[in-house]
Short mmCIF file of N, CA and C in Angstrom, two decimals:
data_model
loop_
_atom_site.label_atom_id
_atom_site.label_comp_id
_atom_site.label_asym_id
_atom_site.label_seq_id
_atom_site.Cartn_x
_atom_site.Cartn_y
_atom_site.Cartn_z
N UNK P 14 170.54 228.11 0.57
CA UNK P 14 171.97 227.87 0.48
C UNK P 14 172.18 226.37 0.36
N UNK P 15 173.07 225.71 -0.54
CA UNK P 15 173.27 224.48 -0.97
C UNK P 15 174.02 224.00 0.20
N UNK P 16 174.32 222.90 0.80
CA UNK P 16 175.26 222.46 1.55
C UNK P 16 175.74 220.65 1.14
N UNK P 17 176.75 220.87 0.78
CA UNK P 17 177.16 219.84 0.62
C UNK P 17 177.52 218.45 2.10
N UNK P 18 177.02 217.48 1.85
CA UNK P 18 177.11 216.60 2.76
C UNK P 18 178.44 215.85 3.07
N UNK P 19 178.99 215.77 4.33
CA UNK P 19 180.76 215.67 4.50
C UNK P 19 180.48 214.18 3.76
N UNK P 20 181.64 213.75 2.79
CA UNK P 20 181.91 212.16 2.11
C UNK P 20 182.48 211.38 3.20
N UNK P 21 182.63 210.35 2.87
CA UNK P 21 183.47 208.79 4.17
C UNK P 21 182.51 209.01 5.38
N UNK P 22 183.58 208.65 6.50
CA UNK P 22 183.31 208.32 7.61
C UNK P 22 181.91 209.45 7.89
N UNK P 23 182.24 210.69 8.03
CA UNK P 23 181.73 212.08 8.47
C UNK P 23 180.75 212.26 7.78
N UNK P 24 179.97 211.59 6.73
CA UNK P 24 178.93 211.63 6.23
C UNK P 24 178.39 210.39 6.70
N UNK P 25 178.17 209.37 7.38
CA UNK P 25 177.35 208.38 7.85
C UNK P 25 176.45 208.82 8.77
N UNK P 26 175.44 207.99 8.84
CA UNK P 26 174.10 208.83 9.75
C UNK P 26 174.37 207.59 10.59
N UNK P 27 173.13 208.02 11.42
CA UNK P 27 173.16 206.90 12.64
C UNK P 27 172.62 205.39 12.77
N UNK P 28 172.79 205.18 11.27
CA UNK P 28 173.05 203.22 10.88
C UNK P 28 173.90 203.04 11.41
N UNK P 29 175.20 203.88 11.84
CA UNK P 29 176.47 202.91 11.99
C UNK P 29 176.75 203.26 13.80
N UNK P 30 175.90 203.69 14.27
CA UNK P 30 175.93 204.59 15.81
C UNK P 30 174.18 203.91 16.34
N UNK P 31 174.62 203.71 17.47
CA UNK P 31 173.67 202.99 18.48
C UNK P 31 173.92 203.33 19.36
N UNK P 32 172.87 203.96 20.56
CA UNK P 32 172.95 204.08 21.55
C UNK P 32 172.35 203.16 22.51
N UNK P 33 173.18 202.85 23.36
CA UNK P 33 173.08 201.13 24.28
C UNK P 33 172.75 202.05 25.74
N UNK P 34 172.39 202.57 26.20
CA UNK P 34 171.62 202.77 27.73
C UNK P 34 171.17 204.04 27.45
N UNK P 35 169.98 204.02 28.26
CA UNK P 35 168.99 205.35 28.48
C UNK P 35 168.61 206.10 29.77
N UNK P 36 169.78 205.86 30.13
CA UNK P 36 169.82 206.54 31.67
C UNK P 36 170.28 207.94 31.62
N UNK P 37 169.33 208.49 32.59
CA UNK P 37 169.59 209.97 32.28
C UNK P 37 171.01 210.33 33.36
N UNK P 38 171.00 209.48 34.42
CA UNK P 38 172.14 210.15 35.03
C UNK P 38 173.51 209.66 34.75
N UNK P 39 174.78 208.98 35.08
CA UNK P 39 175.86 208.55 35.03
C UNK P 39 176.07 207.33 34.83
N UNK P 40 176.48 207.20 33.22
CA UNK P 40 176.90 205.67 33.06
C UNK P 40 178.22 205.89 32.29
N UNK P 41 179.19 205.13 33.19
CA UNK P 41 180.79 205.17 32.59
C UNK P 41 181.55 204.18 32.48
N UNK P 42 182.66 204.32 32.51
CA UNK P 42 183.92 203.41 33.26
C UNK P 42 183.46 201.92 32.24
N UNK P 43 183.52 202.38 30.64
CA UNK P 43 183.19 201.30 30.01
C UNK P 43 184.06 200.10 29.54
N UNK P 44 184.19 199.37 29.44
CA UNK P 44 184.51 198.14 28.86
C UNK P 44 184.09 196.88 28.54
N UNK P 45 184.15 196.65 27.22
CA UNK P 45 184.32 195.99 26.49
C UNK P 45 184.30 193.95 26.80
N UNK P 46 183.73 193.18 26.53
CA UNK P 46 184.29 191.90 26.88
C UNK P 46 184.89 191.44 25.71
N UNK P 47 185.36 190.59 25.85
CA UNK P 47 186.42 189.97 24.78
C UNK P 47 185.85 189.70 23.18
N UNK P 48 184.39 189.28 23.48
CA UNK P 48 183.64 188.72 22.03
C UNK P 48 182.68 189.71 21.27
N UNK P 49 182.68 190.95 22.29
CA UNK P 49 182.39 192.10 21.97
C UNK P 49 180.79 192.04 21.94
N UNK P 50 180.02 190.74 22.87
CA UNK P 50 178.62 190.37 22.63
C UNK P 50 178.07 191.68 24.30
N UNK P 51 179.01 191.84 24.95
CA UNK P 51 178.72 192.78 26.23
C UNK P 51 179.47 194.10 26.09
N UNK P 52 178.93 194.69 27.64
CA UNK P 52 179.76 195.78 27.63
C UNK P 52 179.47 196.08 29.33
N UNK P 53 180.25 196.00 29.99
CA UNK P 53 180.66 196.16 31.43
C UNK P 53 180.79 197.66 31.71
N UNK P 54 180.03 198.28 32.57
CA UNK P 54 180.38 199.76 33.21
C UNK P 54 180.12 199.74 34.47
N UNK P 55 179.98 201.15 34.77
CA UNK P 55 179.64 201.61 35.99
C UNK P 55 178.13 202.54 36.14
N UNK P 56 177.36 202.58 36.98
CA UNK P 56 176.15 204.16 37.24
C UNK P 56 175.67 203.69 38.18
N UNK P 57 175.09 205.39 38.52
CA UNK P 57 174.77 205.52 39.22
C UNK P 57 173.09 205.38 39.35
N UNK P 58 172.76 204.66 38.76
CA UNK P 58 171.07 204.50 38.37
C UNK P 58 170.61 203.45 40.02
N UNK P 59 171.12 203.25 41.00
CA UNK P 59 170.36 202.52 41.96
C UNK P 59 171.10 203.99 42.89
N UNK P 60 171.41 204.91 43.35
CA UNK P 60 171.63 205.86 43.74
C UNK P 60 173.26 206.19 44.51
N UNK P 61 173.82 204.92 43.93
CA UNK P 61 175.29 204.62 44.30
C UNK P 61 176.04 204.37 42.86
N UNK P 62 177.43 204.28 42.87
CA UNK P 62 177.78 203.89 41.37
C UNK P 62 178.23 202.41 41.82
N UNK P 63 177.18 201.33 41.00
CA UNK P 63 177.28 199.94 40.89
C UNK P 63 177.74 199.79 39.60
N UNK P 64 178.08 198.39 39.50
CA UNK P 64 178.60 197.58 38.13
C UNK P 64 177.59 196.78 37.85
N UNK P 65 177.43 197.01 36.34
CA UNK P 65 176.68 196.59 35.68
C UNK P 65 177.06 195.63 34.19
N UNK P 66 176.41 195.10 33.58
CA UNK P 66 177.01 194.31 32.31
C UNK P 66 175.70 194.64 31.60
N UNK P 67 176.06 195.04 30.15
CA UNK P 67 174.64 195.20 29.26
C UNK P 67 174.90 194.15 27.93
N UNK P 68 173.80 193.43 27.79
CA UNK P 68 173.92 192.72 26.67
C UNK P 68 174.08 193.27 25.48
N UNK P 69 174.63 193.82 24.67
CA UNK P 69 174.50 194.54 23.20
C UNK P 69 173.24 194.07 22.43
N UNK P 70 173.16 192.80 22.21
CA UNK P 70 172.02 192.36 21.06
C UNK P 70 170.87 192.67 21.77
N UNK P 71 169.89 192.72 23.15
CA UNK P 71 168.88 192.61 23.55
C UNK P 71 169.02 194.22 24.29
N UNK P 72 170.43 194.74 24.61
CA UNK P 72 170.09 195.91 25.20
C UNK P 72 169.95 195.78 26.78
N UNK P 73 169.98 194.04 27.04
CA UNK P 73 168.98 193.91 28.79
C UNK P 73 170.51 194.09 29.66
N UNK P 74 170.18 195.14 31.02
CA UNK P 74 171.40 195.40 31.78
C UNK P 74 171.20 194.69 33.10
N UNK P 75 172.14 194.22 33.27
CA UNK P 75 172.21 192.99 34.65
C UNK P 75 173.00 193.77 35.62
N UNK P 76 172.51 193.70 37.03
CA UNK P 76 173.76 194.06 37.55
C UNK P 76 174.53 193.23 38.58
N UNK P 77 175.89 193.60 38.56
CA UNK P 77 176.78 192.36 38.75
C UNK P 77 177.27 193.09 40.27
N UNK P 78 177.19 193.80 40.71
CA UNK P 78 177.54 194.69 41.70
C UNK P 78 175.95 195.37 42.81
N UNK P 79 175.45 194.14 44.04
CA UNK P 79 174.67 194.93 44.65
C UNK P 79 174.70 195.13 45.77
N UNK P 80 175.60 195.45 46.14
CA UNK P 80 176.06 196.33 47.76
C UNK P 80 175.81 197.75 47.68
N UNK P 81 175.72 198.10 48.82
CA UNK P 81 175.98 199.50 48.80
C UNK P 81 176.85 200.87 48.68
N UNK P 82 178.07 199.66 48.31
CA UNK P 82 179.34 200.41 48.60
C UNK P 82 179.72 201.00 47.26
N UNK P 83 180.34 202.24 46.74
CA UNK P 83 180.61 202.67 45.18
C UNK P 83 181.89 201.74 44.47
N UNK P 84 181.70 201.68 43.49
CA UNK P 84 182.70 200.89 42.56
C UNK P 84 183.46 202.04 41.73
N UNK P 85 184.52 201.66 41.32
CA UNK P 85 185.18 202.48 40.09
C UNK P 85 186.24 201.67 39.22
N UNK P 86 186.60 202.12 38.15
CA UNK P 86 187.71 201.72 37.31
C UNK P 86 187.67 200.08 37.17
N UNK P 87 186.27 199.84 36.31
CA UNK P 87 186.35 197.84 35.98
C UNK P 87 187.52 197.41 35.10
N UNK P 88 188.01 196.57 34.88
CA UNK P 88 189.01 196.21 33.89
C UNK P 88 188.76 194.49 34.08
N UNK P 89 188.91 194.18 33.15
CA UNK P 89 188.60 192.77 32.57
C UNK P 89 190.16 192.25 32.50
N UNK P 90 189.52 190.94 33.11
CA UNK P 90 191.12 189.97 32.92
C UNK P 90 191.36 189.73 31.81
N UNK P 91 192.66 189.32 31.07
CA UNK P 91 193.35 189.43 29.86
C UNK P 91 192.69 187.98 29.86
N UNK P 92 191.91 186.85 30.05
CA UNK P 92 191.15 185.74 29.45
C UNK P 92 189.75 186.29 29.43
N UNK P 93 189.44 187.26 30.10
CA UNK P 93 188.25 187.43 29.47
C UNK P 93 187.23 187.23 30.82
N UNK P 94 187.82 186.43 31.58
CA UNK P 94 186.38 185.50 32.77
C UNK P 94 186.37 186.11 34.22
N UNK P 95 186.65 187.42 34.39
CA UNK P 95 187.22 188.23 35.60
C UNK P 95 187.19 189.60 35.37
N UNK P 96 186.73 190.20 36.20
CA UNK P 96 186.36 191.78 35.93
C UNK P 96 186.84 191.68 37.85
N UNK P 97 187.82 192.98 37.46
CA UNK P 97 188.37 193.92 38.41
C UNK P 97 187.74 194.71 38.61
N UNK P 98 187.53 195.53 40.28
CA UNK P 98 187.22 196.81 40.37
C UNK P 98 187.55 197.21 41.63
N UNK P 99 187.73 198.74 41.80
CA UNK P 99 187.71 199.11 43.08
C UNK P 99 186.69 199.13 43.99
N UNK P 100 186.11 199.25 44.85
CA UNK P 100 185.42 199.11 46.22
C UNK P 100 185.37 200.71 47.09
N UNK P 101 185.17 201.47 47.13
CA UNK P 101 185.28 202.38 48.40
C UNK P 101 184.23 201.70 49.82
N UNK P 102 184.33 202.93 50.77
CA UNK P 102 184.38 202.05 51.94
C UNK P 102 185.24 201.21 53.18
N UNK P 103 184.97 200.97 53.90
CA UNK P 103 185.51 200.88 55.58
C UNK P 103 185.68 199.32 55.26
N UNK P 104 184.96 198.59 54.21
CA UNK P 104 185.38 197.30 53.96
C UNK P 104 186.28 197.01 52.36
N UNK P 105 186.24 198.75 51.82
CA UNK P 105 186.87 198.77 50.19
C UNK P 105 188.21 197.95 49.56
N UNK P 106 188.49 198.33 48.38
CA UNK P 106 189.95 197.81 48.00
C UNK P 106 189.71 197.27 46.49
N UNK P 107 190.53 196.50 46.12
CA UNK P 107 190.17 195.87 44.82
C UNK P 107 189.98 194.82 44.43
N UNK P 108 188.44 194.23 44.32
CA UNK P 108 187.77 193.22 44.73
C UNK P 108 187.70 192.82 42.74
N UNK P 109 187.65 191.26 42.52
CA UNK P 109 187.49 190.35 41.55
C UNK P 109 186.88 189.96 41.95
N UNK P 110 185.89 189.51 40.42
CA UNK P 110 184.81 188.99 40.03
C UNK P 110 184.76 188.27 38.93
N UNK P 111 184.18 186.69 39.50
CA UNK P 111 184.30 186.00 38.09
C UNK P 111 183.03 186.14 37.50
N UNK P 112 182.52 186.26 36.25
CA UNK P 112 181.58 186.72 35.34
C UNK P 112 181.05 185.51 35.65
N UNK P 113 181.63 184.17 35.54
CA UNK P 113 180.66 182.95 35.33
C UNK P 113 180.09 182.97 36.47
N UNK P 114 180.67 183.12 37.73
CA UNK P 114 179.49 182.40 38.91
C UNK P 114 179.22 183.90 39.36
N UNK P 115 179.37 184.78 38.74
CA UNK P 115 178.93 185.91 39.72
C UNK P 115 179.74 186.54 41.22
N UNK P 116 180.70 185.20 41.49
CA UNK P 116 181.51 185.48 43.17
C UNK P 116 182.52 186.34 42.79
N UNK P 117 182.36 187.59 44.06
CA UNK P 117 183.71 188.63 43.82
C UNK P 117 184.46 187.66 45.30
N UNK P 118 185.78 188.64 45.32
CA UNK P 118 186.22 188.51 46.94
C UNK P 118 187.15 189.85 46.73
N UNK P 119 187.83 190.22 48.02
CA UNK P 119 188.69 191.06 47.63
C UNK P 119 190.21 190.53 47.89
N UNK P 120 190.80 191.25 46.75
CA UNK P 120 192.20 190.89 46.48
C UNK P 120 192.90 191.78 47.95
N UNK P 121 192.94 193.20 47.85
CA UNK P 121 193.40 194.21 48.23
C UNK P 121 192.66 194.99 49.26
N UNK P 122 192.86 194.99 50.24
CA UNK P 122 192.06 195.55 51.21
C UNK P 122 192.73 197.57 51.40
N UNK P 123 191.95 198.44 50.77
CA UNK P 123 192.12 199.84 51.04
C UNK P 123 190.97 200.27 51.29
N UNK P 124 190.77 200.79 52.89
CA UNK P 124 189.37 201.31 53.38
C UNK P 124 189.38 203.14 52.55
N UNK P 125 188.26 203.81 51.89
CA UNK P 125 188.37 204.66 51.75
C UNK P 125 187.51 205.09 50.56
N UNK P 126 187.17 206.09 50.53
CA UNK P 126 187.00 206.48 48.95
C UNK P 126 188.11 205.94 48.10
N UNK P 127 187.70 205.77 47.28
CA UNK P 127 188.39 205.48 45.77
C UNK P 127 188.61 206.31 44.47
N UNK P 128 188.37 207.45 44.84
CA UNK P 128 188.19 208.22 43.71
C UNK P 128 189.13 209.48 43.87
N UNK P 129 189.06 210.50 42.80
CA UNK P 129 189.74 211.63 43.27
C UNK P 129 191.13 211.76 44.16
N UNK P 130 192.07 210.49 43.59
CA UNK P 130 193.41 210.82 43.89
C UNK P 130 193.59 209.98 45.47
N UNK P 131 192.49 209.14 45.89
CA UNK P 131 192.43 208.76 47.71
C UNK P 131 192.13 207.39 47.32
N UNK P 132 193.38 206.60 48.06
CA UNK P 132 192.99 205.34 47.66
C UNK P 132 193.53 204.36 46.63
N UNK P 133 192.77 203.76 46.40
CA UNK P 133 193.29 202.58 44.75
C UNK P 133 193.45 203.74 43.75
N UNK P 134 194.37 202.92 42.71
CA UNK P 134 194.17 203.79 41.56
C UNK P 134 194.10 202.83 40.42
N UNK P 135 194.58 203.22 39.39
CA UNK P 135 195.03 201.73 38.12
C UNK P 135 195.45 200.61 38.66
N UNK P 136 194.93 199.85 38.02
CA UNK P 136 195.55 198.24 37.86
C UNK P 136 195.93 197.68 36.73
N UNK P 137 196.38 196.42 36.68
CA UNK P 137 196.79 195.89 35.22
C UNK P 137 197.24 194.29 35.47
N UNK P 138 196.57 193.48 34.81
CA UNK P 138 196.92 192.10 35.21
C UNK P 138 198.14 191.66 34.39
N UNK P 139 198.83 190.94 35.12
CA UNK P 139 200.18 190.18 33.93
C UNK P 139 199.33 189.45 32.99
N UNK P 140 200.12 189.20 32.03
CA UNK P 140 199.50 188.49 30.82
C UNK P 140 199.17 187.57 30.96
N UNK P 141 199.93 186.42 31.96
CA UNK P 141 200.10 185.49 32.36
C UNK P 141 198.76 185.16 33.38
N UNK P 142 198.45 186.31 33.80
CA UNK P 142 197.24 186.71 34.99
C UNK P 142 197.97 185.82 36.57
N UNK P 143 199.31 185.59 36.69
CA UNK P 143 199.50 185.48 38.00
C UNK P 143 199.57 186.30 38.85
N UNK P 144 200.02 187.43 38.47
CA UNK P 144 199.95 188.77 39.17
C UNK P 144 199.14 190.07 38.99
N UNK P 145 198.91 190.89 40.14
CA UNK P 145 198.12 192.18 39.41
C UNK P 145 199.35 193.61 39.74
N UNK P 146 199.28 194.09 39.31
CA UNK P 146 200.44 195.77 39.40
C UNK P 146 199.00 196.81 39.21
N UNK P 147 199.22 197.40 40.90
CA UNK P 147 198.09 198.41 40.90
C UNK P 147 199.23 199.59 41.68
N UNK P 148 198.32 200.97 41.79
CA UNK P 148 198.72 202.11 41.83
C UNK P 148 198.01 201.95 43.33
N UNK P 149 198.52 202.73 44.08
CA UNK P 149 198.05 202.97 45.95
C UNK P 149 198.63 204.50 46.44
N UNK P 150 197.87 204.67 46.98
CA UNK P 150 198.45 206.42 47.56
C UNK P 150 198.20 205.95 49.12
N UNK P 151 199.32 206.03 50.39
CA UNK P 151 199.74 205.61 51.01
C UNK P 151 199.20 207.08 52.05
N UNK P 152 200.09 206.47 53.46
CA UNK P 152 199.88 207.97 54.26
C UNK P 152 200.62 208.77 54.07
N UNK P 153 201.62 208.38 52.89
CA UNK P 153 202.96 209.70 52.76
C UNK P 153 202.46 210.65 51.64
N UNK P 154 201.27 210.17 50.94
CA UNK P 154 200.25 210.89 49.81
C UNK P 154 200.81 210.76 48.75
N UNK P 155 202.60 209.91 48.55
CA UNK P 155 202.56 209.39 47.13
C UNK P 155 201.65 208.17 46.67
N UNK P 156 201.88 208.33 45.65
CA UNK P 156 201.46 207.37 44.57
C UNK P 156 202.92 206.17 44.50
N UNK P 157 202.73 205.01 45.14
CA UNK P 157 203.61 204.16 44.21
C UNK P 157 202.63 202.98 43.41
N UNK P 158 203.86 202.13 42.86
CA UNK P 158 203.29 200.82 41.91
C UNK P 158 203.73 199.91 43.25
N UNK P 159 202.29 199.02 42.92
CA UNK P 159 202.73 197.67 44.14
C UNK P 159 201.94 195.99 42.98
N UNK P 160 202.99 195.43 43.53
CA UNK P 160 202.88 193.82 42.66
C UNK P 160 202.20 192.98 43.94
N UNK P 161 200.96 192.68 43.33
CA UNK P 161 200.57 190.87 44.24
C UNK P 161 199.61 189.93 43.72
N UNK P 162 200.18 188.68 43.86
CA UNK P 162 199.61 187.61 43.54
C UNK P 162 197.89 188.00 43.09
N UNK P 163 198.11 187.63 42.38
CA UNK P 163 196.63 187.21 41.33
C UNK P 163 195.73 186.40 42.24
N UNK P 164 196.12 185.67 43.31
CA UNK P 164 195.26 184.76 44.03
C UNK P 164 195.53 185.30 45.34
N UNK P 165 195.91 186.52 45.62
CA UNK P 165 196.22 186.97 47.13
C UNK P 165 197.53 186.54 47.30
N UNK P 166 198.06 187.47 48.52
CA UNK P 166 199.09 187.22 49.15
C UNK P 166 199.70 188.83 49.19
N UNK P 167 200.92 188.57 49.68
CA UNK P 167 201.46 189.62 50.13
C UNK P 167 202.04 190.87 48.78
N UNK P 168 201.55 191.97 48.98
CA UNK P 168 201.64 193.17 47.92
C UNK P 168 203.41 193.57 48.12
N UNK P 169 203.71 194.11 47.43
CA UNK P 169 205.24 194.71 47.53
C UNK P 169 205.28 196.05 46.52
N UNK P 170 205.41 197.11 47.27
CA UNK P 170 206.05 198.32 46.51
C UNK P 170 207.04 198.13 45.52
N UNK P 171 207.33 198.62 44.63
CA UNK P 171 208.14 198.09 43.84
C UNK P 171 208.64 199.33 43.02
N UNK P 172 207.99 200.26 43.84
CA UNK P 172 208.47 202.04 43.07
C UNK P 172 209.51 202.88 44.51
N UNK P 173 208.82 203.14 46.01
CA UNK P 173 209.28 203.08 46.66
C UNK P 173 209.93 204.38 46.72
N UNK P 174 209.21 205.19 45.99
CA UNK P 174 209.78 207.37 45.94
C UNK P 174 208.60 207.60 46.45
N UNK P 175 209.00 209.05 46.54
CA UNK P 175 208.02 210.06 47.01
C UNK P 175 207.88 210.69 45.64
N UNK P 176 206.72 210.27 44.92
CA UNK P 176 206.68 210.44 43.68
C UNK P 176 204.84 209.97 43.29
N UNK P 177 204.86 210.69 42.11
CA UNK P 177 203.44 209.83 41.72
C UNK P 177 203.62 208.86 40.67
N UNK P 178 203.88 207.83 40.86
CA UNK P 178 203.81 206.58 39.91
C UNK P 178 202.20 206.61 39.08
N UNK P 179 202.42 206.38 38.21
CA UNK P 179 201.03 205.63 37.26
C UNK P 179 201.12 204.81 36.33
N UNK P 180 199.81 204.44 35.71
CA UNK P 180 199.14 203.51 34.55
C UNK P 180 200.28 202.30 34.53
N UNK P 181 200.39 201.77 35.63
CA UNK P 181 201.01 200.28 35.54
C UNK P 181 200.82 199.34 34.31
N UNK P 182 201.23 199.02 33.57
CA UNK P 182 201.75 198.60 32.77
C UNK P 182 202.37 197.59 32.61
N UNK P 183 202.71 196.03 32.00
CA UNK P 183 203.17 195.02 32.09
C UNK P 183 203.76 194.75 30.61
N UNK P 184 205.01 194.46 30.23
CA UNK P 184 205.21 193.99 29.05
C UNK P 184 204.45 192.73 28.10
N UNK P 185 204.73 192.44 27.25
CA UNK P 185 204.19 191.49 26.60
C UNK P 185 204.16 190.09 27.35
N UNK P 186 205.61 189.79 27.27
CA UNK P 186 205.53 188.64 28.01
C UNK P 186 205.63 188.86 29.61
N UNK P 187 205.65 189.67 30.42
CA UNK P 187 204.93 189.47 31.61
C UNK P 187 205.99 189.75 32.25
N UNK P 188 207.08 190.73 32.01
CA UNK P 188 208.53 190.67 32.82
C UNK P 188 208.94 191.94 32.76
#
Protein backbone atom coordinates (compact mmCIF):
# COMPACT_ATOMS: atom_id res chain seq x y z
CA UNK A 1 0.00 0.00 0.00
CA UNK A 2 1.46 3.45 -1.13
CA UNK A 3 1.40 6.06 1.63
CA UNK A 4 1.89 9.33 1.00
CA UNK A 5 4.15 11.41 3.36
CA UNK A 6 2.17 14.46 5.35
CA UNK A 7 3.83 17.97 3.29
CA UNK A 8 5.03 21.28 5.66
CA UNK A 9 5.42 21.20 9.12
CA UNK A 10 3.92 17.34 9.62
CA UNK A 11 6.27 15.91 7.27
CA UNK A 12 9.65 16.98 9.04
CA UNK A 13 11.64 14.23 10.72
CA UNK A 14 13.62 14.69 13.69
CA UNK A 15 16.29 17.40 12.20
CA UNK A 16 14.04 19.91 13.52
CA UNK A 17 13.20 17.99 17.16
CA UNK A 18 15.91 17.33 19.82
CA UNK A 19 15.62 15.77 22.77
CA UNK A 20 17.55 17.72 25.71
CA UNK A 21 17.41 15.24 28.94
CA UNK A 22 17.48 11.50 29.36
CA UNK A 23 16.02 10.95 32.50
CA UNK A 24 13.78 8.28 32.84
CA UNK A 25 11.79 9.69 35.71
CA UNK A 26 10.24 13.42 36.02
CA UNK A 27 11.53 16.37 34.32
CA UNK A 28 9.10 19.47 34.10
CA UNK A 29 8.08 22.84 35.05
CA UNK A 30 10.12 24.13 31.93
CA UNK A 31 11.39 27.40 31.08
CA UNK A 32 13.06 29.02 28.86
CA UNK A 33 15.92 31.87 29.55
CA UNK A 34 15.77 34.92 27.71
CA UNK A 35 18.67 34.12 24.92
CA UNK A 36 17.21 30.84 24.54
CA UNK A 37 21.11 29.39 25.13
CA UNK A 38 19.31 27.42 28.54
CA UNK A 39 16.46 25.89 29.77
CA UNK A 40 15.50 25.91 33.58
CA UNK A 41 13.17 22.99 35.08
CA UNK A 42 12.36 20.91 37.68
CA UNK A 43 13.07 16.55 38.55
CA UNK A 44 13.09 14.45 40.35
CA UNK A 45 16.46 12.68 39.38
CA UNK A 46 18.30 13.28 43.07
CA UNK A 47 15.03 11.62 44.66
CA UNK A 48 13.27 15.00 45.51
CA UNK A 49 12.03 17.51 42.77
CA UNK A 50 15.15 20.02 42.55
CA UNK A 51 15.89 22.87 40.04
CA UNK A 52 17.99 22.46 37.58
CA UNK A 53 19.39 24.61 34.40
CA UNK A 54 20.50 22.60 31.18
CA UNK A 55 22.79 24.09 28.73
CA UNK A 56 21.15 23.51 25.18
CA UNK A 57 24.47 23.52 23.08
CA UNK A 58 26.51 20.94 25.37
CA UNK A 59 23.32 19.28 26.84
CA UNK A 60 25.47 19.62 30.51
CA UNK A 61 22.65 19.97 33.50
CA UNK A 62 23.72 22.00 36.58
CA UNK A 63 21.82 22.06 39.47
CA UNK A 64 20.83 25.27 40.95
CA UNK A 65 18.62 23.87 43.75
CA UNK A 66 20.48 21.45 46.53
CA UNK A 67 18.46 21.14 49.60
CA UNK A 68 16.29 18.73 50.40
CA UNK A 69 13.25 20.44 50.30
CA UNK A 70 10.81 20.02 46.80
CA UNK A 71 10.59 22.97 44.43
CA UNK A 72 7.73 23.78 41.99
CA UNK A 73 6.50 26.33 39.40
CA UNK A 74 10.19 28.27 38.29
CA UNK A 75 9.44 31.47 36.46
CA UNK A 76 12.16 33.75 35.38
CA UNK A 77 12.30 37.47 36.06
CA UNK A 78 11.12 39.67 33.17
CA UNK A 79 15.28 40.81 32.92
CA UNK A 80 16.17 37.58 32.66
CA UNK A 81 18.82 37.36 35.99
CA UNK A 82 16.28 35.75 38.66
CA UNK A 83 14.41 32.59 38.68
CA UNK A 84 11.44 32.26 41.10
CA UNK A 85 10.23 29.22 42.78
CA UNK A 86 8.23 27.68 45.34
CA UNK A 87 9.83 25.81 48.35
CA UNK A 88 7.63 23.19 50.28
CA UNK A 89 8.45 22.48 53.78
CA UNK A 90 8.41 23.78 57.54
CA UNK A 91 11.03 26.39 56.18
CA UNK A 92 8.98 26.71 52.40
CA UNK A 93 7.48 29.73 50.45
CA UNK A 94 8.71 31.55 47.43
CA UNK A 95 12.28 31.77 47.42
CA UNK A 96 14.53 33.91 44.44
CA UNK A 97 17.41 33.14 42.89
CA UNK A 98 19.89 35.09 41.15
CA UNK A 99 21.38 32.93 38.21
CA UNK A 100 24.66 34.98 38.42
CA UNK A 101 25.84 34.24 41.96
CA UNK A 102 23.77 31.27 42.49
CA UNK A 103 22.18 33.07 46.09
CA UNK A 104 18.41 32.30 46.63
CA UNK A 105 16.65 33.86 49.88
CA UNK A 106 13.09 33.69 50.51
CA UNK A 107 10.72 36.36 49.56
CA UNK A 108 7.51 34.68 51.12
CA UNK A 109 7.50 32.53 53.93
CA UNK A 110 4.46 29.52 53.45
CA UNK A 111 5.38 26.35 55.53
CA UNK A 112 3.77 23.42 53.61
CA UNK A 113 3.52 21.42 50.62
CA UNK A 114 3.27 23.37 47.59
CA UNK A 115 1.53 21.46 45.33
CA UNK A 116 -1.96 20.15 44.72
CA UNK A 117 -4.03 23.23 45.60
CA UNK A 118 -1.94 23.68 49.50
CA UNK A 119 0.05 26.51 49.73
CA UNK A 120 1.79 28.94 47.05
CA UNK A 121 0.36 28.97 43.83
CA UNK A 122 1.23 31.34 40.59
CA UNK A 123 3.30 34.22 40.62
CA UNK A 124 4.08 36.99 38.22
CA UNK A 125 6.63 39.78 38.50
CA UNK A 126 5.66 43.53 37.53
CA UNK A 127 7.36 44.54 34.52
CA UNK A 128 9.00 46.96 36.30
CA UNK A 129 10.17 43.87 38.68
CA UNK A 130 9.37 46.05 41.89
CA UNK A 131 6.74 43.91 42.84
CA UNK A 132 5.66 40.19 42.74
CA UNK A 133 1.49 39.24 42.58
CA UNK A 134 1.31 35.59 43.76
CA UNK A 135 -1.73 33.32 44.46
CA UNK A 136 -1.90 31.87 48.46
CA UNK A 137 -4.61 29.55 49.84
CA UNK A 138 -5.02 30.72 53.40
CA UNK A 139 -6.80 28.85 56.47
CA UNK A 140 -10.21 29.89 55.01
CA UNK A 141 -9.05 27.41 51.85
CA UNK A 142 -9.63 30.33 49.41
CA UNK A 143 -7.39 31.23 46.95
CA UNK A 144 -6.68 35.05 46.93
CA UNK A 145 -4.10 37.41 44.87
CA UNK A 146 -1.53 39.06 47.29
CA UNK A 147 1.07 42.04 46.10
CA UNK A 148 4.76 42.40 47.77
CA UNK A 149 7.73 44.12 47.26
CA UNK A 150 10.17 42.52 44.93
CA UNK A 151 12.83 43.07 47.72
CA UNK A 152 10.56 41.90 50.70
CA UNK A 153 8.30 43.54 52.84
CA UNK A 154 4.92 43.39 53.77
CA UNK A 155 2.34 41.18 51.32
CA UNK A 156 -1.31 42.62 51.01
CA UNK A 157 -4.39 40.71 49.78
CA UNK A 158 -5.70 42.56 47.24
CA UNK A 159 -8.68 40.04 46.21
CA UNK A 160 -10.03 39.55 49.75
CA UNK A 161 -13.37 36.90 48.75
CA UNK A 162 -14.00 33.66 49.53
CA UNK A 163 -13.26 32.75 46.11
CA UNK A 164 -10.49 31.10 44.04
CA UNK A 165 -8.47 33.84 42.49
CA UNK A 166 -5.78 32.81 39.77
CA UNK A 167 -2.91 33.25 37.12
CA UNK A 168 -2.01 36.77 38.45
CA UNK A 169 -1.33 38.72 35.85
CA UNK A 170 0.16 42.32 35.50
CA UNK A 171 -0.54 44.75 32.66
CA UNK A 172 1.96 46.04 30.34
CA UNK A 173 2.98 48.87 32.02
CA UNK A 174 2.78 47.55 35.52
CA UNK A 175 -0.65 49.09 36.83
Amino acid sequence: IAVEKPKGVAGRSAEFARRLTDWVGDDSDFYWSRDGKKLYFTSDRENNTRLYELDVATLKVKSLWDRDEDVSNPLLSPDGKQLGFWVSGKEGGLFILTLATGESHRLIKVPGPQWHGIGGGQFAWSPDMKWIAYMYRGESRAWNIWVIPAQGGEAVNVTHLYAHHSQPTWSPDGK
